[in-house]
Amino acid sequence: MEYNISRGLSVQAVVEYERMVLFGVHTCDLAGIQCLNMVFSRRPKDYNYLIRKNKIDIIGLECNDYCDEFASCNLVNANMPSGGYDLFFTDMGDYFIVHINTQVGDQIIDSTKLFERADRSHLRELVTLREHKRTLFRNEVSVEPREIPELFDKTFESEVWKRLDEKCLACGNCTNVCPTCYCFDVIDEVNLELKGGRKYRKWDSCQLEPFARVAGGENFRKERAARQRHRYYRKFRYPVPIYSRFFCTGCGRCSRTCMAGIRLKDTLNALVEEGITKVWKKWL
Amino acid sequence: MKKPKVAFFDFACCEGCQLQIANFGEALFDILGMIDVVEFREVMSEKWNGQLDIAFVEGSITDFHAEERIRQIRERAAILIAYGSCAAIGGVNGMKNTFDLEEIRKYVYGPEYHFFATEKTKAIPQVVKTDYVITGCPVYPPEILVVIKAALQGTSCSPPDYPVCVECKLNENVCMYDRGVACLGPVTRAGCNSWCINNGNICYGCRGMISNPNERGAREVLEKHNIPLPFVVNKMNLYNKCRE
Ligand code: SF4
Ligand code: SF4
Ligand code: SF4
Ligand code: SF4
Ligand code: SF4
């Protein structure tokens, strides 16, 4: 937003967008974009996001195997395509199978003239590939996804969070790379004449010391343990009743980037070890 | 609006932070259009003894005379800004506090050392009330602008209380630890936009420690990379010896 007070107050909303194509988006990140779409479509709607999103076309790419040991996409059911793209490519070795999901996708296919219609044998090969994938991708954490919300309820005071308090450097890297983290701060930048300026958004992170500090100096999440716990709850507990899904896509980036060696799979496994016997639904 | 009267003063320091003003380039003219600089030893010979709207104070307090002088400046100035790490956190001058005062005095001044009074190094906020701090060795020019604007508007403004790593990752740098090099980013206050790492260097910790560093966690990272602790503690002491 830009404002000027030279002659009365004038305020102008600014939307920054450009037309672009995201190419080769894996299923975990397609899930991430779907999460953000849900968040920013809730009232009050975020028009900056929605306008920008409308100018972006997405071409997905299937993972035939795990990217590395940090991924946990099977746990959150993000290793198979489930929408969120215009076109979706699957590498079949000698050729690609492309799923057309939208009119935009259709137009791309038409105008490039590079594609031919798949026949039954191709589709059979795709089914075989997916079946093989089911043997490669196994639940990375020893818990049933439906038990996770209750597991979190039962482990709020867990020792696991205390261990994270000792390790975590509060650098915010895990949230900066997470496809479903969207927290921002609003910066008011006045120009040198003090007559106008702009307000803009800047990435923020719940892992940072000042994030939950409020007027008067009180800090609602002073302990790193509370901040780490908050991050995990924001992925596996809080979104579940609101959006009916986890907000972790299993992409593994938070684990890959953390210099303190905090690994999402290890954290979940530690919670399971400590708290799964308290989970009631397990026996249903 | 009448232009605010601004003066620059220096205590124990290298005056490098004052030079940063001269390094501003074109923005310098915009700044000079807004303020009336009445005393600035680095670039002009005039002096001013009256009341000041803003005093920029560079350097740390290391003896009795300095302490008296900073109190006088404080009395004359409506707003006092501790300018640069020496002023804001004690900076490199704090290294003096590692030694016994008598011994270090002898070492520096020789046999006639008793003519030269000295005290433990103090940062400006440890001596007088300070309205704004701009930390950094030298200060990061964009931050000067932010603080000047806040001072002119009378709004609050303090350096970020999170580590340099935050800005470093947003700048998409490869972490120094991944290259096997020790970096003080994880315990150092951000606000410089990870200036040094963007330019291929490590963070030396020049902006001082964050308020709540995770010392145990940092030690674990060093162990993982086989970096000896004293090596890093020495680096930390370069800028953090005035920390109480
Ligand atoms: S990346 Fe690691 S050290 Fe940094 S805030 Fe996240 S968990 Fe903590
Ligand atoms: S929590 Fe970690 S694994 Fe899950 S989506 Fe975020 S970055 Fe990826
Ligand atoms: S986490 Fe890795 S394997 Fe799983 S969908 Fe994403 S890129 Fe593919
Ligand atoms: S290079 Fe230094 S500042 Fe950057 S992320 Fe690594 S430790 Fe932090
Ligand atoms: S990266 Fe570190 S040493 Fe360099 S300016 Fe920033 S705080 Fe100072």
Short mmCIF file of N, CA and C in Angstrom, two decimals, chain B residues 38-151:
data_model
loop_
_atom_site.label_atom_id
_atom_site.label_comp_id
_atom_site.label_asym_id
_atom_site.label_seq_id
_atom_site.Cartn_x
_atom_site.Cartn_y
_atom_site.Cartn_z
N VAL B 38 25.21 20.80 12.74
CA VAL B 38 25.90 21.93 13.36
C VAL B 38 27.30 21.58 13.86
N GLU B 39 27.56 20.29 14.06
CA GLU B 39 28.91 19.91 14.47
C GLU B 39 29.18 18.50 13.97
N PHE B 40 30.30 18.34 13.28
CA PHE B 40 30.64 17.05 12.70
C PHE B 40 32.14 17.11 12.38
N ARG B 41 32.95 16.73 13.37
CA ARG B 41 34.38 16.95 13.29
C ARG B 41 35.02 16.30 12.05
N GLU B 42 34.44 15.18 11.64
CA GLU B 42 35.00 14.43 10.52
C GLU B 42 34.95 15.23 9.21
N VAL B 43 33.94 16.11 9.06
CA VAL B 43 33.78 16.79 7.77
C VAL B 43 33.73 18.31 7.86
N MET B 44 33.65 18.91 9.06
CA MET B 44 33.56 20.37 9.13
C MET B 44 34.24 20.88 10.41
N SER B 45 34.63 22.19 10.40
CA SER B 45 35.38 22.68 11.54
C SER B 45 34.52 23.46 12.55
N GLU B 46 33.26 23.81 12.15
CA GLU B 46 32.41 24.57 13.07
C GLU B 46 32.10 23.76 14.33
N LYS B 47 31.83 24.52 15.41
CA LYS B 47 31.42 23.89 16.66
C LYS B 47 30.11 24.51 17.11
N TRP B 48 29.42 23.87 17.98
CA TRP B 48 28.11 24.35 18.42
C TRP B 48 27.98 24.04 19.90
N ASN B 49 27.61 25.04 20.68
CA ASN B 49 27.52 24.80 22.12
C ASN B 49 26.10 24.86 22.66
N GLY B 50 25.14 25.13 21.75
CA GLY B 50 23.76 25.29 22.22
C GLY B 50 23.02 23.97 22.33
N GLN B 51 21.69 24.05 22.39
CA GLN B 51 20.85 22.87 22.50
C GLN B 51 20.81 22.12 21.16
N LEU B 52 20.65 20.83 21.26
CA LEU B 52 20.63 19.99 20.06
C LEU B 52 19.32 19.22 20.00
N ASP B 53 18.82 19.00 18.76
CA ASP B 53 17.68 18.11 18.64
C ASP B 53 18.12 16.65 18.64
N ILE B 54 19.19 16.39 17.89
CA ILE B 54 19.67 15.01 17.84
C ILE B 54 21.20 14.98 17.99
N ALA B 55 21.69 14.17 18.91
CA ALA B 55 23.13 13.96 19.02
C ALA B 55 23.45 12.53 18.61
N PHE B 56 24.30 12.38 17.62
CA PHE B 56 24.84 11.07 17.26
C PHE B 56 26.13 10.88 18.05
N VAL B 57 26.21 9.83 18.83
CA VAL B 57 27.41 9.63 19.63
C VAL B 57 28.10 8.35 19.20
N GLU B 58 29.33 8.50 18.77
CA GLU B 58 30.11 7.35 18.34
C GLU B 58 31.16 7.05 19.41
N GLY B 59 31.52 5.78 19.58
CA GLY B 59 32.60 5.43 20.49
C GLY B 59 32.13 5.03 21.88
N SER B 60 33.04 4.40 22.64
CA SER B 60 32.66 3.96 23.98
C SER B 60 33.33 4.82 25.04
N ILE B 61 32.83 4.66 26.27
CA ILE B 61 33.31 5.46 27.39
C ILE B 61 34.40 4.66 28.11
N THR B 62 35.61 5.25 28.16
CA THR B 62 36.73 4.47 28.71
C THR B 62 37.46 5.19 29.83
N ASP B 63 37.11 6.46 30.09
CA ASP B 63 37.72 7.12 31.25
C ASP B 63 36.81 8.19 31.82
N PHE B 64 37.25 8.77 32.91
CA PHE B 64 36.46 9.74 33.66
C PHE B 64 36.06 10.94 32.81
N HIS B 65 37.03 11.47 32.01
CA HIS B 65 36.74 12.65 31.19
C HIS B 65 35.62 12.37 30.20
N ALA B 66 35.68 11.21 29.61
CA ALA B 66 34.67 10.83 28.63
C ALA B 66 33.30 10.76 29.30
N GLU B 67 33.30 10.23 30.51
CA GLU B 67 32.03 10.08 31.22
C GLU B 67 31.40 11.46 31.47
N GLU B 68 32.25 12.42 31.87
CA GLU B 68 31.77 13.76 32.13
C GLU B 68 31.24 14.40 30.84
N ARG B 69 31.99 14.21 29.76
CA ARG B 69 31.61 14.83 28.48
C ARG B 69 30.30 14.25 27.96
N ILE B 70 30.11 12.94 28.08
CA ILE B 70 28.86 12.36 27.55
C ILE B 70 27.67 12.85 28.37
N ARG B 71 27.87 13.05 29.66
CA ARG B 71 26.75 13.58 30.48
C ARG B 71 26.37 14.98 30.02
N GLN B 72 27.39 15.81 29.68
CA GLN B 72 27.09 17.16 29.19
C GLN B 72 26.34 17.10 27.85
N ILE B 73 26.78 16.23 26.98
CA ILE B 73 26.10 16.10 25.68
C ILE B 73 24.65 15.67 25.91
N ARG B 74 24.48 14.72 26.82
CA ARG B 74 23.12 14.25 27.12
C ARG B 74 22.22 15.40 27.57
N GLU B 75 22.76 16.28 28.39
CA GLU B 75 21.96 17.40 28.89
C GLU B 75 21.52 18.34 27.77
N ARG B 76 22.39 18.47 26.77
CA ARG B 76 22.09 19.41 25.69
C ARG B 76 21.21 18.82 24.60
N ALA B 77 21.10 17.50 24.57
CA ALA B 77 20.45 16.86 23.42
C ALA B 77 19.05 16.35 23.77
N ALA B 78 18.07 16.67 22.92
CA ALA B 78 16.73 16.15 23.13
C ALA B 78 16.71 14.65 22.84
N ILE B 79 17.41 14.25 21.77
CA ILE B 79 17.47 12.83 21.41
C ILE B 79 18.93 12.42 21.31
N LEU B 80 19.27 11.30 21.93
CA LEU B 80 20.65 10.83 21.85
C LEU B 80 20.67 9.45 21.19
N ILE B 81 21.49 9.35 20.15
CA ILE B 81 21.59 8.09 19.42
C ILE B 81 22.98 7.50 19.61
N ALA B 82 23.06 6.30 20.17
CA ALA B 82 24.35 5.59 20.27
C ALA B 82 24.62 5.02 18.90
N TYR B 83 25.71 5.47 18.30
CA TYR B 83 25.92 5.26 16.87
C TYR B 83 27.13 4.33 16.64
N GLY B 84 26.87 3.12 16.19
CA GLY B 84 27.93 2.15 15.93
C GLY B 84 28.15 1.24 17.14
N SER B 85 28.80 0.09 16.91
CA SER B 85 28.93 -0.90 17.97
C SER B 85 29.71 -0.39 19.19
N CYS B 86 30.74 0.43 18.99
CA CYS B 86 31.51 0.93 20.15
C CYS B 86 30.57 1.66 21.09
N ALA B 87 29.67 2.45 20.53
CA ALA B 87 28.74 3.22 21.35
C ALA B 87 27.60 2.34 21.85
N ALA B 88 27.05 1.54 20.98
CA ALA B 88 25.83 0.79 21.30
C ALA B 88 26.08 -0.37 22.26
N ILE B 89 27.19 -1.09 22.05
CA ILE B 89 27.43 -2.29 22.87
C ILE B 89 28.86 -2.35 23.43
N GLY B 90 29.63 -1.31 23.24
CA GLY B 90 31.01 -1.34 23.74
C GLY B 90 32.01 -1.75 22.66
N GLY B 91 31.57 -2.64 21.78
CA GLY B 91 32.37 -3.02 20.62
C GLY B 91 33.76 -3.53 20.95
N VAL B 92 34.71 -3.33 20.06
CA VAL B 92 36.06 -3.87 20.24
C VAL B 92 36.75 -3.29 21.47
N ASN B 93 36.37 -2.08 21.88
CA ASN B 93 36.99 -1.50 23.07
C ASN B 93 36.74 -2.34 24.31
N GLY B 94 35.69 -3.12 24.26
CA GLY B 94 35.34 -3.96 25.40
C GLY B 94 36.40 -5.00 25.71
N MET B 95 37.25 -5.31 24.73
CA MET B 95 38.29 -6.32 24.95
C MET B 95 39.17 -5.94 26.14
N LYS B 96 39.26 -4.62 26.41
CA LYS B 96 40.04 -4.16 27.56
C LYS B 96 39.54 -4.81 28.85
N ASN B 97 38.24 -5.06 28.91
CA ASN B 97 37.65 -5.59 30.15
C ASN B 97 38.08 -7.03 30.44
N THR B 98 38.76 -7.65 29.49
CA THR B 98 39.26 -9.00 29.71
C THR B 98 40.44 -8.97 30.68
N PHE B 99 41.13 -7.80 30.76
CA PHE B 99 42.39 -7.74 31.51
C PHE B 99 42.22 -6.97 32.82
N ASP B 100 43.20 -7.12 33.68
CA ASP B 100 43.28 -6.32 34.90
C ASP B 100 43.61 -4.88 34.48
N LEU B 101 42.90 -3.90 35.03
CA LEU B 101 43.05 -2.51 34.59
C LEU B 101 44.48 -1.99 34.78
N GLU B 102 45.09 -2.29 35.92
CA GLU B 102 46.46 -1.83 36.20
C GLU B 102 47.41 -2.38 35.14
N GLU B 103 47.27 -3.67 34.93
CA GLU B 103 48.19 -4.34 34.00
C GLU B 103 48.07 -3.80 32.58
N ILE B 104 46.85 -3.62 32.16
CA ILE B 104 46.65 -3.19 30.78
C ILE B 104 47.13 -1.74 30.62
N ARG B 105 47.00 -0.95 31.71
CA ARG B 105 47.44 0.43 31.67
C ARG B 105 48.97 0.47 31.51
N LYS B 106 49.64 -0.37 32.27
CA LYS B 106 51.10 -0.43 32.18
C LYS B 106 51.53 -0.84 30.78
N TYR B 107 50.84 -1.82 30.28
CA TYR B 107 51.20 -2.36 28.97
C TYR B 107 51.05 -1.29 27.88
N VAL B 108 50.00 -0.49 27.97
CA VAL B 108 49.72 0.48 26.91
C VAL B 108 50.55 1.75 27.09
N TYR B 109 50.63 2.27 28.34
CA TYR B 109 51.25 3.59 28.52
C TYR B 109 52.69 3.54 29.04
N GLY B 110 53.21 2.39 29.35
CA GLY B 110 54.60 2.29 29.79
C GLY B 110 54.79 2.78 31.22
N PRO B 111 56.04 3.14 31.58
CA PRO B 111 56.39 3.46 32.98
C PRO B 111 55.57 4.63 33.55
N GLU B 112 55.17 5.58 32.71
CA GLU B 112 54.45 6.75 33.23
C GLU B 112 52.95 6.51 33.27
N TYR B 113 52.55 5.27 33.34
CA TYR B 113 51.14 4.92 33.17
C TYR B 113 50.21 5.61 34.16
N HIS B 114 50.72 5.96 35.37
CA HIS B 114 49.79 6.49 36.37
C HIS B 114 49.27 7.89 36.02
N PHE B 115 49.86 8.54 34.98
CA PHE B 115 49.32 9.82 34.52
C PHE B 115 48.04 9.63 33.71
N PHE B 116 47.82 8.41 33.29
CA PHE B 116 46.68 8.17 32.39
C PHE B 116 45.59 7.37 33.11
N ALA B 117 44.55 8.11 33.47
CA ALA B 117 43.44 7.44 34.16
C ALA B 117 42.71 6.54 33.18
N THR B 118 42.16 5.46 33.66
CA THR B 118 41.34 4.62 32.78
C THR B 118 40.26 3.93 33.61
N GLU B 119 39.24 3.47 32.92
CA GLU B 119 38.15 2.74 33.57
C GLU B 119 37.79 1.56 32.70
N LYS B 120 36.97 0.69 33.24
CA LYS B 120 36.45 -0.39 32.40
C LYS B 120 35.64 0.23 31.26
N THR B 121 35.71 -0.38 30.08
CA THR B 121 34.97 0.16 28.93
C THR B 121 33.47 0.02 29.15
N LYS B 122 32.75 1.09 28.83
CA LYS B 122 31.29 1.02 28.92
C LYS B 122 30.66 1.48 27.61
N ALA B 123 29.54 0.88 27.28
CA ALA B 123 28.77 1.35 26.14
C ALA B 123 27.97 2.58 26.57
N ILE B 124 27.55 3.39 25.62
CA ILE B 124 26.83 4.63 25.96
C ILE B 124 25.58 4.35 26.82
N PRO B 125 24.75 3.35 26.46
CA PRO B 125 23.55 3.12 27.28
C PRO B 125 23.88 2.70 28.71
N GLN B 126 25.12 2.29 28.97
CA GLN B 126 25.49 1.93 30.34
C GLN B 126 25.85 3.17 31.16
N VAL B 127 25.92 4.33 30.49
CA VAL B 127 26.30 5.56 31.20
C VAL B 127 25.17 6.59 31.21
N VAL B 128 24.56 6.83 30.05
CA VAL B 128 23.46 7.80 30.01
C VAL B 128 22.25 7.19 29.32
N LYS B 129 21.10 7.80 29.54
CA LYS B 129 19.88 7.35 28.88
C LYS B 129 20.05 7.50 27.37
N THR B 130 19.74 6.46 26.64
CA THR B 130 19.96 6.47 25.19
C THR B 130 18.61 6.25 24.51
N ASP B 131 18.29 7.08 23.53
CA ASP B 131 16.97 6.98 22.90
C ASP B 131 16.94 5.96 21.76
N TYR B 132 18.02 5.91 20.99
CA TYR B 132 18.08 4.94 19.89
C TYR B 132 19.49 4.35 19.84
N VAL B 133 19.59 3.11 19.41
CA VAL B 133 20.92 2.56 19.15
C VAL B 133 20.99 2.10 17.70
N ILE B 134 22.14 2.35 17.09
CA ILE B 134 22.41 1.80 15.77
C ILE B 134 23.67 0.98 15.96
N THR B 135 23.53 -0.34 15.93
CA THR B 135 24.70 -1.16 16.19
C THR B 135 25.38 -1.52 14.87
N GLY B 136 26.54 -2.17 14.93
CA GLY B 136 27.24 -2.53 13.69
C GLY B 136 28.63 -1.92 13.64
N CYS B 137 29.57 -2.65 13.07
CA CYS B 137 30.96 -2.22 13.02
C CYS B 137 31.50 -2.46 11.61
N PRO B 138 31.32 -1.52 10.69
CA PRO B 138 30.65 -0.24 10.87
C PRO B 138 29.13 -0.39 10.75
N VAL B 139 28.43 0.74 10.99
CA VAL B 139 26.97 0.72 10.87
C VAL B 139 26.56 0.42 9.42
N TYR B 140 25.37 -0.18 9.30
CA TYR B 140 24.84 -0.55 7.98
C TYR B 140 24.01 0.63 7.47
N PRO B 141 24.42 1.30 6.38
CA PRO B 141 23.79 2.56 5.97
C PRO B 141 22.24 2.54 5.93
N PRO B 142 21.57 1.53 5.35
CA PRO B 142 20.11 1.59 5.33
C PRO B 142 19.50 1.70 6.74
N GLU B 143 20.19 1.12 7.73
CA GLU B 143 19.66 1.18 9.08
C GLU B 143 19.74 2.60 9.65
N ILE B 144 20.77 3.35 9.24
CA ILE B 144 20.89 4.74 9.70
C ILE B 144 19.63 5.50 9.29
N LEU B 145 19.23 5.31 8.04
CA LEU B 145 18.05 6.01 7.53
C LEU B 145 16.81 5.65 8.33
N VAL B 146 16.64 4.37 8.62
CA VAL B 146 15.47 3.93 9.37
C VAL B 146 15.43 4.63 10.72
N VAL B 147 16.58 4.69 11.38
CA VAL B 147 16.61 5.28 12.72
C VAL B 147 16.42 6.80 12.66
N ILE B 148 17.05 7.45 11.68
CA ILE B 148 16.85 8.91 11.56
C ILE B 148 15.37 9.21 11.38
N LYS B 149 14.71 8.44 10.50
CA LYS B 149 13.29 8.70 10.25
C LYS B 149 12.46 8.47 11.52
N ALA B 150 12.80 7.42 12.25
CA ALA B 150 12.07 7.15 13.50
C ALA B 150 12.29 8.30 14.48
N ALA B 151 13.54 8.78 14.57
CA ALA B 151 13.85 9.86 15.51
C ALA B 151 13.07 11.12 15.13
#
